[in-house]
PDB file of N, CA and C in Angstrom:
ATOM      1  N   UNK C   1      40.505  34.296   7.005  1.00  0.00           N
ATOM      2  CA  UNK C   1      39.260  33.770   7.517  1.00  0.00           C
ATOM      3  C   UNK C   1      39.367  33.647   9.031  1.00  0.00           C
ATOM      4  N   UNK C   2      38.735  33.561   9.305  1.00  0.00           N
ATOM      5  CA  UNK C   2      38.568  33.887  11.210  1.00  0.00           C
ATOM      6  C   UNK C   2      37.853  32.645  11.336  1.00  0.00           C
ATOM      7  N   UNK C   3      38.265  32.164  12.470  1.00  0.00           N
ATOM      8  CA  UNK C   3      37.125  31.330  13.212  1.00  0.00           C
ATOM      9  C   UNK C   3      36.413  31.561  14.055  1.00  0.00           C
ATOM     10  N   UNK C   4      34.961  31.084  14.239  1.00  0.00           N
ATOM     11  CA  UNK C   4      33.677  31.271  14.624  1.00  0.00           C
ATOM     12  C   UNK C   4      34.312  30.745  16.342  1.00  0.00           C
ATOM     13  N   UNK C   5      33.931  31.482  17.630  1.00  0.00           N
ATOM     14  CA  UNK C   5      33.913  31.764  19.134  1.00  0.00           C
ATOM     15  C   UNK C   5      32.929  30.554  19.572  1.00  0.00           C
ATOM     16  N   UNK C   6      33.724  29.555  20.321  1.00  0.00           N
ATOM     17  CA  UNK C   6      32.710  29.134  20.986  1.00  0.00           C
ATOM     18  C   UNK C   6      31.375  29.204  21.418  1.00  0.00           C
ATOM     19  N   UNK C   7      31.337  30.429  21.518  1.00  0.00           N
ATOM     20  CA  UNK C   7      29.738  30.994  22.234  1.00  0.00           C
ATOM     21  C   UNK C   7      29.014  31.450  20.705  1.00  0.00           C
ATOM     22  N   UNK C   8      29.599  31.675  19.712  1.00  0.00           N
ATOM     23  CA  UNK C   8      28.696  32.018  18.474  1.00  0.00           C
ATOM     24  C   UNK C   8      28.262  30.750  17.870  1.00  0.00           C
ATOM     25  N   UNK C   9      29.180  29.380  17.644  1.00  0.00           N
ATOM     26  CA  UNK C   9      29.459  28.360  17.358  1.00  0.00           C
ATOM     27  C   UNK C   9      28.008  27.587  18.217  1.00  0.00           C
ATOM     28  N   UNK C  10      28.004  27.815  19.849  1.00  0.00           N
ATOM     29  CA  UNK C  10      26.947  27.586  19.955  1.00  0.00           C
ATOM     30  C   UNK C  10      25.549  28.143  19.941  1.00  0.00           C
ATOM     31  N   UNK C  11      25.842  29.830  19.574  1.00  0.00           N
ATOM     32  CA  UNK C  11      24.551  29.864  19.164  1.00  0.00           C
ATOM     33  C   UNK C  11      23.832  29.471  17.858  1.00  0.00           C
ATOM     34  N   UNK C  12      24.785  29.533  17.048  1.00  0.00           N
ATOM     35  CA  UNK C  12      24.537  29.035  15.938  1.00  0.00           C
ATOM     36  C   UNK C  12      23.814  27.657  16.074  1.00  0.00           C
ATOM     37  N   UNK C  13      24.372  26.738  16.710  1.00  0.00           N
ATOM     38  CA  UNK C  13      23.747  25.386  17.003  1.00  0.00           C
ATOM     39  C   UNK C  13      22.444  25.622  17.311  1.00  0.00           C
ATOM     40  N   UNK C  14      21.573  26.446  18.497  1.00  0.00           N
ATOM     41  CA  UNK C  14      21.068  26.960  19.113  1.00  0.00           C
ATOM     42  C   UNK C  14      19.881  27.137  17.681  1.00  0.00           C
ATOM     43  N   UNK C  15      20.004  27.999  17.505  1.00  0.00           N
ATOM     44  CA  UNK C  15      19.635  28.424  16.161  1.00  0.00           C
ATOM     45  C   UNK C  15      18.589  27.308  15.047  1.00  0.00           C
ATOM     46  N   UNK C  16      19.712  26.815  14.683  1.00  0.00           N
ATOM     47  CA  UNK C  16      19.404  25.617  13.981  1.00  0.00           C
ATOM     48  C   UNK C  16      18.813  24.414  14.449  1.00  0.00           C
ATOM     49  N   UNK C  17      18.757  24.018  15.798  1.00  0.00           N
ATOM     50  CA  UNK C  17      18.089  23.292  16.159  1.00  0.00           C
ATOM     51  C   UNK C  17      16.276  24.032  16.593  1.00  0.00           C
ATOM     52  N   UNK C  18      16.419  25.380  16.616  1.00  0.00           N
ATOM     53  CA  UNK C  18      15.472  26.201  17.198  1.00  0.00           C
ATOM     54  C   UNK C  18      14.357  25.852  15.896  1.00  0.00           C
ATOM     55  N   UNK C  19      15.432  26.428  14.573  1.00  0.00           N
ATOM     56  CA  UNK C  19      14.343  26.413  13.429  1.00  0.00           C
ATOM     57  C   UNK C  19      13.602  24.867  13.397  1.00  0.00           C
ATOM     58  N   UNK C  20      14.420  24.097  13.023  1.00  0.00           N
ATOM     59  CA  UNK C  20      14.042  22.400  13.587  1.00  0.00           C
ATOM     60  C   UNK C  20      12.787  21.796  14.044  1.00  0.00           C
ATOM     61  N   UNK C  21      12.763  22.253  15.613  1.00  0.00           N
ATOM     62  CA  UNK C  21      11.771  22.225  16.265  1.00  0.00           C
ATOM     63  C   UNK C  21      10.304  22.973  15.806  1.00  0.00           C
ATOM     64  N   UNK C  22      10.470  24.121  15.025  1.00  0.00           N
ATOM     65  CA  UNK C  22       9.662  24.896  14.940  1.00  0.00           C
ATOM     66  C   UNK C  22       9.022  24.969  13.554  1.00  0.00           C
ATOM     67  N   UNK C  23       9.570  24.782  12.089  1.00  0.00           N
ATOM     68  CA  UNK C  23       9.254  24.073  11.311  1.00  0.00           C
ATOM     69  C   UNK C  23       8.900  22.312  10.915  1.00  0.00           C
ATOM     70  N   UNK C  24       7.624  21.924  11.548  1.00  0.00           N
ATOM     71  CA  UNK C  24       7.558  20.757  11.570  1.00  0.00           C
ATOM     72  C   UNK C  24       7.332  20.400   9.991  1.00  0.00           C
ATOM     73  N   UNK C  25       6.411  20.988   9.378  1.00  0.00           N
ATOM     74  CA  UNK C  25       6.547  20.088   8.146  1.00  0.00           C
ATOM     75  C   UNK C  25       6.121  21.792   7.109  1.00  0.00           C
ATOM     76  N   UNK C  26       6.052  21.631   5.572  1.00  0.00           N
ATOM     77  CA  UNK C  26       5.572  22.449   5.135  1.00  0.00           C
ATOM     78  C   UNK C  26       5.687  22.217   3.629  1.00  0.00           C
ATOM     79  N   UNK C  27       5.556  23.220   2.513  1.00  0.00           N
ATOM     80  CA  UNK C  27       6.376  23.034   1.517  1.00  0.00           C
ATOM     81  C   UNK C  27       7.788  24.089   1.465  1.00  0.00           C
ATOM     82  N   UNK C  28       8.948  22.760   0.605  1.00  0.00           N
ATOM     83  CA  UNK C  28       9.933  24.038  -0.186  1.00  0.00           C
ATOM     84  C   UNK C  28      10.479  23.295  -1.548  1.00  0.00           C
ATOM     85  N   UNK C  29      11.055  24.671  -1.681  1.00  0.00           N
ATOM     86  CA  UNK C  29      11.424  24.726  -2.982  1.00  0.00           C
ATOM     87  C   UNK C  29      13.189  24.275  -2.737  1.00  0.00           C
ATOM     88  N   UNK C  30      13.907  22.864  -2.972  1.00  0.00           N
ATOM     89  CA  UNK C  30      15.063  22.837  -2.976  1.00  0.00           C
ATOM     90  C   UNK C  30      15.783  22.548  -4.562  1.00  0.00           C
ATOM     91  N   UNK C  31      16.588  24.240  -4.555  1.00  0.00           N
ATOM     92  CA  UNK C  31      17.515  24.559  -5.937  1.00  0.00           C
ATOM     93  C   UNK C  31      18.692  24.840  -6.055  1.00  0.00           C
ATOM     94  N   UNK C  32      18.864  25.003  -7.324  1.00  0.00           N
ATOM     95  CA  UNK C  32      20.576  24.910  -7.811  1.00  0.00           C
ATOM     96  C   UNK C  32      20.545  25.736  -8.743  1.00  0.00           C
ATOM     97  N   UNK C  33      21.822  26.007  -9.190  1.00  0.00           N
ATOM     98  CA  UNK C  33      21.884  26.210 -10.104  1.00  0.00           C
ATOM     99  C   UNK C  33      22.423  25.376 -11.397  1.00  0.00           C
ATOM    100  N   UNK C  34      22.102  25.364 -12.527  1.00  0.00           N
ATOM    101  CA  UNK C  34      22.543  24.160 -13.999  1.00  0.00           C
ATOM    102  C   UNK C  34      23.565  24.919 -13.727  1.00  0.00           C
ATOM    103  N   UNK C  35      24.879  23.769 -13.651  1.00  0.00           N
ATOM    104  CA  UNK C  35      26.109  24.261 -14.187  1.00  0.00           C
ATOM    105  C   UNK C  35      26.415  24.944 -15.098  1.00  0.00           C
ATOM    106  N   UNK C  36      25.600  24.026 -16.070  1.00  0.00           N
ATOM    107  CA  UNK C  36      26.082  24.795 -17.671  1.00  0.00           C
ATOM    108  C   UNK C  36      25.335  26.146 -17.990  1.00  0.00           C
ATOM    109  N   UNK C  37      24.431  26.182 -17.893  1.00  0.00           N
ATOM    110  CA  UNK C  37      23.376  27.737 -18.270  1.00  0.00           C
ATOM    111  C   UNK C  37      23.454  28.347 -17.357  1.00  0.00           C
ATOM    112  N   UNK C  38      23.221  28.052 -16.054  1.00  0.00           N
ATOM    113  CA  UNK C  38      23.310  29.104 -15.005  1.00  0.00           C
ATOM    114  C   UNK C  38      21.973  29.203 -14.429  1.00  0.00           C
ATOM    115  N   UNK C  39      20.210  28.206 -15.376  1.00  0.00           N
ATOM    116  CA  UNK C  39      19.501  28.163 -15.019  1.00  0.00           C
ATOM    117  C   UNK C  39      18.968  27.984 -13.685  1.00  0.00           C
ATOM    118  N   UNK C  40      17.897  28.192 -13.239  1.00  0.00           N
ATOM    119  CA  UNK C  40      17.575  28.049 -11.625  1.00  0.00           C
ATOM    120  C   UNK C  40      17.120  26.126 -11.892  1.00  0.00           C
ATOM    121  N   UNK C  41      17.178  25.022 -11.232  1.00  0.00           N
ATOM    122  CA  UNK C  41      17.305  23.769 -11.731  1.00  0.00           C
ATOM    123  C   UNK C  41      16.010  23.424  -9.719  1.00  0.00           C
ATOM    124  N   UNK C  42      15.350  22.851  -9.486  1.00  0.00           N
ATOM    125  CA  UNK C  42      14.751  22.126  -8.779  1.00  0.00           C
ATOM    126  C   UNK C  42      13.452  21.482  -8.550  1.00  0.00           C
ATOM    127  N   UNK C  43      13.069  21.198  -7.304  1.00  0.00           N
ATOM    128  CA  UNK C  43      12.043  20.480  -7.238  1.00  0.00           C
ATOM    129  C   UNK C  43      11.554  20.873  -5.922  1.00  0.00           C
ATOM    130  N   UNK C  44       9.796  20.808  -5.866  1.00  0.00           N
ATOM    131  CA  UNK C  44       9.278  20.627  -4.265  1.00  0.00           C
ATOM    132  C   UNK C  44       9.275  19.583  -3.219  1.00  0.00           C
ATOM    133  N   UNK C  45       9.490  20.034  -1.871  1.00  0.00           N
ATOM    134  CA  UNK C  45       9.566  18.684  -1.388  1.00  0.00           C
ATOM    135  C   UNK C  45       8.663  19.209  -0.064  1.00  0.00           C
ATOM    136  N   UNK C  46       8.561  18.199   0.371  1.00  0.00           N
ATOM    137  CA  UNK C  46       7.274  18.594   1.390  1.00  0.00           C
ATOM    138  C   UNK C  46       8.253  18.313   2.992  1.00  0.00           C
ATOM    139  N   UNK C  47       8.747  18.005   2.836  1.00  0.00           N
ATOM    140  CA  UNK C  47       9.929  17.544   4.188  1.00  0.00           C
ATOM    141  C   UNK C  47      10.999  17.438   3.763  1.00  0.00           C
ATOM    142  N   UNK C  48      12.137  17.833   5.159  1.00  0.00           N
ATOM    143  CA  UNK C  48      13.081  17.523   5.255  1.00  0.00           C
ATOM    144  C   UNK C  48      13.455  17.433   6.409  1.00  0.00           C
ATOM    145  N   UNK C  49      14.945  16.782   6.685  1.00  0.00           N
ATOM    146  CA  UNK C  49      15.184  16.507   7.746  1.00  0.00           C
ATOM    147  C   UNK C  49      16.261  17.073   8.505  1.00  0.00           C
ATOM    148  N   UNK C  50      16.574  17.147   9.527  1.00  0.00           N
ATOM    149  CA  UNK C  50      17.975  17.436  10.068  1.00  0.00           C
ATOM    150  C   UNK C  50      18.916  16.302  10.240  1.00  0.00           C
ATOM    151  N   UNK C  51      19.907  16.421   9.668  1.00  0.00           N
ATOM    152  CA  UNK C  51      20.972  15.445   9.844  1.00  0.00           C
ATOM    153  C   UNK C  51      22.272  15.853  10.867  1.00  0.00           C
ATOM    154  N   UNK C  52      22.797  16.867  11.234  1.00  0.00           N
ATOM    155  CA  UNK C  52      24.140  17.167  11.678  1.00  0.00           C
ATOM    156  C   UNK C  52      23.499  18.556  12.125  1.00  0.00           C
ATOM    157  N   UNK C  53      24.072  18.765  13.340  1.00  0.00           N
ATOM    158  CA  UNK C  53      24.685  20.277  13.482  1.00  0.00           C
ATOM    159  C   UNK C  53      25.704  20.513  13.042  1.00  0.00           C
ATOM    160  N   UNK C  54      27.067  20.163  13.683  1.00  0.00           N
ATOM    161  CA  UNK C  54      28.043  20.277  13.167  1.00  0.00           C
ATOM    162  C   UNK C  54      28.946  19.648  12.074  1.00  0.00           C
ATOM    163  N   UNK C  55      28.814  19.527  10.617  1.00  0.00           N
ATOM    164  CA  UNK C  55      28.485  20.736  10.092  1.00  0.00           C
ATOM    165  C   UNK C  55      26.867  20.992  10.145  1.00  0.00           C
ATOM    166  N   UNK C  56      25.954  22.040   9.736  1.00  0.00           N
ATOM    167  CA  UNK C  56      24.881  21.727   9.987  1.00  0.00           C
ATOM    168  C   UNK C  56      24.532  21.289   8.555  1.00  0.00           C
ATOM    169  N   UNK C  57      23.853  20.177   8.548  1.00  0.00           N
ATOM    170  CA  UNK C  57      23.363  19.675   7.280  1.00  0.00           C
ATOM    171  C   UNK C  57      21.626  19.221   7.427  1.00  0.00           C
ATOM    172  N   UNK C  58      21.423  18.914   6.447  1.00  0.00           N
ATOM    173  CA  UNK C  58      20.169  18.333   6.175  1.00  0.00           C
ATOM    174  C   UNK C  58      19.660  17.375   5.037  1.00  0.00           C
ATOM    175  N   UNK C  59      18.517  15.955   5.262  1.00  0.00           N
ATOM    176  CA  UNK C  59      18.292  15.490   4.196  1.00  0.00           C
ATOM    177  C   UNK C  59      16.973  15.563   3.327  1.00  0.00           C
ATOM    178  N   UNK C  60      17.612  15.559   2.291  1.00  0.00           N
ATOM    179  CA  UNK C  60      16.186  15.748   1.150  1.00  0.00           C
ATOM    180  C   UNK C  60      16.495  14.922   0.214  1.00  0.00           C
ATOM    181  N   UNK C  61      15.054  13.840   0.486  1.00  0.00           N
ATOM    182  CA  UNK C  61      14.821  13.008  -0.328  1.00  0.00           C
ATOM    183  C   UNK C  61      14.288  13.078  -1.933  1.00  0.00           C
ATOM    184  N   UNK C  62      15.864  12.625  -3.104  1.00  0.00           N
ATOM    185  CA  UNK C  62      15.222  13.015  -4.476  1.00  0.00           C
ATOM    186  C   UNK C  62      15.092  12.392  -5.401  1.00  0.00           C
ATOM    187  N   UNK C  63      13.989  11.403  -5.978  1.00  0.00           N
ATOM    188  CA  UNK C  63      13.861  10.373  -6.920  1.00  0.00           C
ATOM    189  C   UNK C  63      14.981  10.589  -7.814  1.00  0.00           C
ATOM    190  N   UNK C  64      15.343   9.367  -8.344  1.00  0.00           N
ATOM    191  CA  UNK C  64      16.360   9.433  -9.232  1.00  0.00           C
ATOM    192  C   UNK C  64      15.724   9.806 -10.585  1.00  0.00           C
ATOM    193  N   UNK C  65      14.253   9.556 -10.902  1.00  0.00           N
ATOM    194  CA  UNK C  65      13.500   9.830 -12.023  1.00  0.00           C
ATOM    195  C   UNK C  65      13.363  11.415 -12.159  1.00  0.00           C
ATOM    196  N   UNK C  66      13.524  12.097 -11.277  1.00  0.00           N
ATOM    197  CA  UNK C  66      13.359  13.915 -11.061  1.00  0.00           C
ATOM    198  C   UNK C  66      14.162  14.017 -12.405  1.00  0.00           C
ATOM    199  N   UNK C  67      13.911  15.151 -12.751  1.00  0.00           N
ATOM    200  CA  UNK C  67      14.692  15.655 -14.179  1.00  0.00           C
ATOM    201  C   UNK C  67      15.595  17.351 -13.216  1.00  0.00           C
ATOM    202  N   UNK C  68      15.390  17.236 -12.262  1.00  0.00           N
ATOM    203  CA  UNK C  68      16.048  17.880 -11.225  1.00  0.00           C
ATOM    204  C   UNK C  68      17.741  16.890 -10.510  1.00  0.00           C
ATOM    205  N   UNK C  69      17.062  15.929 -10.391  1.00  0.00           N
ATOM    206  CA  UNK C  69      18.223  14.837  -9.794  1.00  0.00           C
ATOM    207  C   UNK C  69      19.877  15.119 -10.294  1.00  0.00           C
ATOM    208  N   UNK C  70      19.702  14.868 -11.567  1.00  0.00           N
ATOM    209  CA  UNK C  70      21.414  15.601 -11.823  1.00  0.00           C
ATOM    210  C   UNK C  70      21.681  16.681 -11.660  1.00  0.00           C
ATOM    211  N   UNK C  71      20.897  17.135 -11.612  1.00  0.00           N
ATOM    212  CA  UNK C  71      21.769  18.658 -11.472  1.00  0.00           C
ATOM    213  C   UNK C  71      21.903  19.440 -10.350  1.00  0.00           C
ATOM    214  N   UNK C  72      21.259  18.797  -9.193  1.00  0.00           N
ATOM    215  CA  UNK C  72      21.062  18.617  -7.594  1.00  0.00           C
ATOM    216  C   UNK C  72      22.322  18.424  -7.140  1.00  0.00           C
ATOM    217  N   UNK C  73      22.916  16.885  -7.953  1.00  0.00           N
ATOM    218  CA  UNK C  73      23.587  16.316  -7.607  1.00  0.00           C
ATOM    219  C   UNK C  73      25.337  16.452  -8.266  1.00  0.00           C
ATOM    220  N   UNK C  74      25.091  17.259  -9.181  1.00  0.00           N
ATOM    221  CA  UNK C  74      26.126  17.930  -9.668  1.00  0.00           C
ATOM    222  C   UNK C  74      26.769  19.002  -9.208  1.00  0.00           C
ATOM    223  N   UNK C  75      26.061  19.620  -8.324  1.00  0.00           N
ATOM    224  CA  UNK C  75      26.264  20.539  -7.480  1.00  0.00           C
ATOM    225  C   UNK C  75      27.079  20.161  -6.098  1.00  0.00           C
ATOM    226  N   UNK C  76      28.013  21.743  -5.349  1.00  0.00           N
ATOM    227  CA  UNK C  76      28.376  20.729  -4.068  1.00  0.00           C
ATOM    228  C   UNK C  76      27.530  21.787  -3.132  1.00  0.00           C
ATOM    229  N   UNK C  77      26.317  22.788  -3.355  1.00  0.00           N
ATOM    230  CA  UNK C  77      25.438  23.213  -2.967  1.00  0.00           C
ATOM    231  C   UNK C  77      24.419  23.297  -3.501  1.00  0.00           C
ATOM    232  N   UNK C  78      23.226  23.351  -2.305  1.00  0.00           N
ATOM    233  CA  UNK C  78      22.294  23.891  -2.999  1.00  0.00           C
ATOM    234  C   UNK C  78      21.190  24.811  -1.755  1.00  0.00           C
ATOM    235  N   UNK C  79      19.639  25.196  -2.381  1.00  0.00           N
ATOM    236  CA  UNK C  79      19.492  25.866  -1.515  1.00  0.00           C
ATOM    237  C   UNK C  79      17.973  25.081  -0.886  1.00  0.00           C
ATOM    238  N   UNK C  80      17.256  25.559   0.082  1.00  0.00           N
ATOM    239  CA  UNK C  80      16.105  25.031   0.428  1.00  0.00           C
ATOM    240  C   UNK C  80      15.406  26.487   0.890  1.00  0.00           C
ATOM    241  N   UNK C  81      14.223  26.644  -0.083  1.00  0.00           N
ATOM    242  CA  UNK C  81      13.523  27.773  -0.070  1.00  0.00           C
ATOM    243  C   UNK C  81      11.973  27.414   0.637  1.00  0.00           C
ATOM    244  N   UNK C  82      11.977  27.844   2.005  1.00  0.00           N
ATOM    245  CA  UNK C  82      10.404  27.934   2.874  1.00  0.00           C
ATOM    246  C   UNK C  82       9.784  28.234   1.982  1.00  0.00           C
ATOM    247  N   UNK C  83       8.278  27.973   1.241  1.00  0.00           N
ATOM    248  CA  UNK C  83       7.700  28.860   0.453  1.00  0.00           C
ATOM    249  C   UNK C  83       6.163  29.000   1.841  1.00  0.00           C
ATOM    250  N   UNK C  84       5.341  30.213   1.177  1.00  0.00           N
ATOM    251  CA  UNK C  84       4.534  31.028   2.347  1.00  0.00           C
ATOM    252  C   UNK C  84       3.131  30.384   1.107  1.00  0.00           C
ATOM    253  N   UNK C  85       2.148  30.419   2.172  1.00  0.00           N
ATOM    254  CA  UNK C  85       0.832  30.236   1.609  1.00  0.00           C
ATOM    255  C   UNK C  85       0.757  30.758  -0.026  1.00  0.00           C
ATOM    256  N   UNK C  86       1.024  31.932   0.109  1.00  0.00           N
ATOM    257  CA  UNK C  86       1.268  33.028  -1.124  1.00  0.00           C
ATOM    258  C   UNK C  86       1.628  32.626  -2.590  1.00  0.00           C
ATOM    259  N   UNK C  87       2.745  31.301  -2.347  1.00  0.00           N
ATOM    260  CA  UNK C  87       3.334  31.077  -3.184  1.00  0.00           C
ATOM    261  C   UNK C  87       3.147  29.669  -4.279  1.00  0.00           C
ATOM    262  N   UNK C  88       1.688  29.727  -4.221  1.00  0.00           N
ATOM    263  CA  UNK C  88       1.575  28.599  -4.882  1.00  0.00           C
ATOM    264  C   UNK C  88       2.107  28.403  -6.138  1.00  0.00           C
ATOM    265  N   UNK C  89       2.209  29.890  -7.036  1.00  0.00           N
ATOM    266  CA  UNK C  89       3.064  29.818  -8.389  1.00  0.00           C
ATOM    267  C   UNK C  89       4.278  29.004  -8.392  1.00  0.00           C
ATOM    268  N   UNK C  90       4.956  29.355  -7.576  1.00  0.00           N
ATOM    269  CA  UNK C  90       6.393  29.101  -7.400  1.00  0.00           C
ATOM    270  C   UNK C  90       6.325  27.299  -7.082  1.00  0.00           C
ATOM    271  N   UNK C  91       5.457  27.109  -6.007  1.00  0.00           N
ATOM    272  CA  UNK C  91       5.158  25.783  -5.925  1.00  0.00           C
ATOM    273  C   UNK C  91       5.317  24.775  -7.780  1.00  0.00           C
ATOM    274  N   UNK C  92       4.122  25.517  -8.381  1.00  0.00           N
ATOM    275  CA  UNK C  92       3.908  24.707  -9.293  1.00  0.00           C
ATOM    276  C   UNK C  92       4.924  25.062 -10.389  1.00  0.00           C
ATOM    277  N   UNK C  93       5.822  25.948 -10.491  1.00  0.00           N
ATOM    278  CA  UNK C  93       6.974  25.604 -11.742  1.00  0.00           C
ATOM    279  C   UNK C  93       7.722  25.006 -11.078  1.00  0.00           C
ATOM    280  N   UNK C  94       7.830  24.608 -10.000  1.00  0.00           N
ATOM    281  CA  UNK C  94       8.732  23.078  -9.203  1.00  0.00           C
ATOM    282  C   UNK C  94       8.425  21.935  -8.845  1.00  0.00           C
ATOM    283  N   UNK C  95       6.803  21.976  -9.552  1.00  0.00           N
ATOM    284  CA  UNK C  95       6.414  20.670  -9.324  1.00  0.00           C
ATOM    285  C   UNK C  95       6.191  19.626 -10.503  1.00  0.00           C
ATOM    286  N   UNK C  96       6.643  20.036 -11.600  1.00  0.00           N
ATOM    287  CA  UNK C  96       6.688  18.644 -12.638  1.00  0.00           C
ATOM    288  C   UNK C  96       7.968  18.132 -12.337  1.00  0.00           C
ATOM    289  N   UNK C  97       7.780  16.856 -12.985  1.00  0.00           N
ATOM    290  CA  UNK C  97       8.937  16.269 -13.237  1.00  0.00           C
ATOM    291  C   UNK C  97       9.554  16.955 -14.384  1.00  0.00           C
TER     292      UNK C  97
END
């Protein structure tokens, strides 16, 4: 494994604070995968936040009542999907509980 160059390290920062600024609010889709099945597992959220550059992280707020919540949280990733006007389908199989 190699390590990331000062100057990539900060563009990367660069980067991530760029998207930041520039996505103020919207919808997404943040998922996982079920451990056990392999199913696609999440929920919509209308915000999130930046927490860290380095590492770069972020927070998303997830009721403990979500039927998403464990398996979010069972995970030591997951993903956060921009969705586009387009995508209201996708919206709504992530929006029940």
């Amino acid at each position: 494994m190699t390590t990331p160059s000062l100057e990539s390290a900060m563009t990367d920062a660069e980067r991530v604070k760029g998207f930041h600024r520039t996505f103020v609010t919207g919808v997404t889709a943040v998922t996982t995968l079920d451990g056990v099945t392999g199913e696609p597992r999440g929920l919509v959220v209308n915000a999130f936040s930046a927490l860290s550059l380095d590492p770069p992280s972020i927070v998303v707020c997830v009721q403990k009542t979500s039927a998403s919540y464990r398996h979010l949280f069972a995970r030591d990733h997951l993903a956060v999907n921009i969705l586009a006007a387009d995508q209201a389908e996708v919206a709504s199989r992530f929006a029940s509980k």
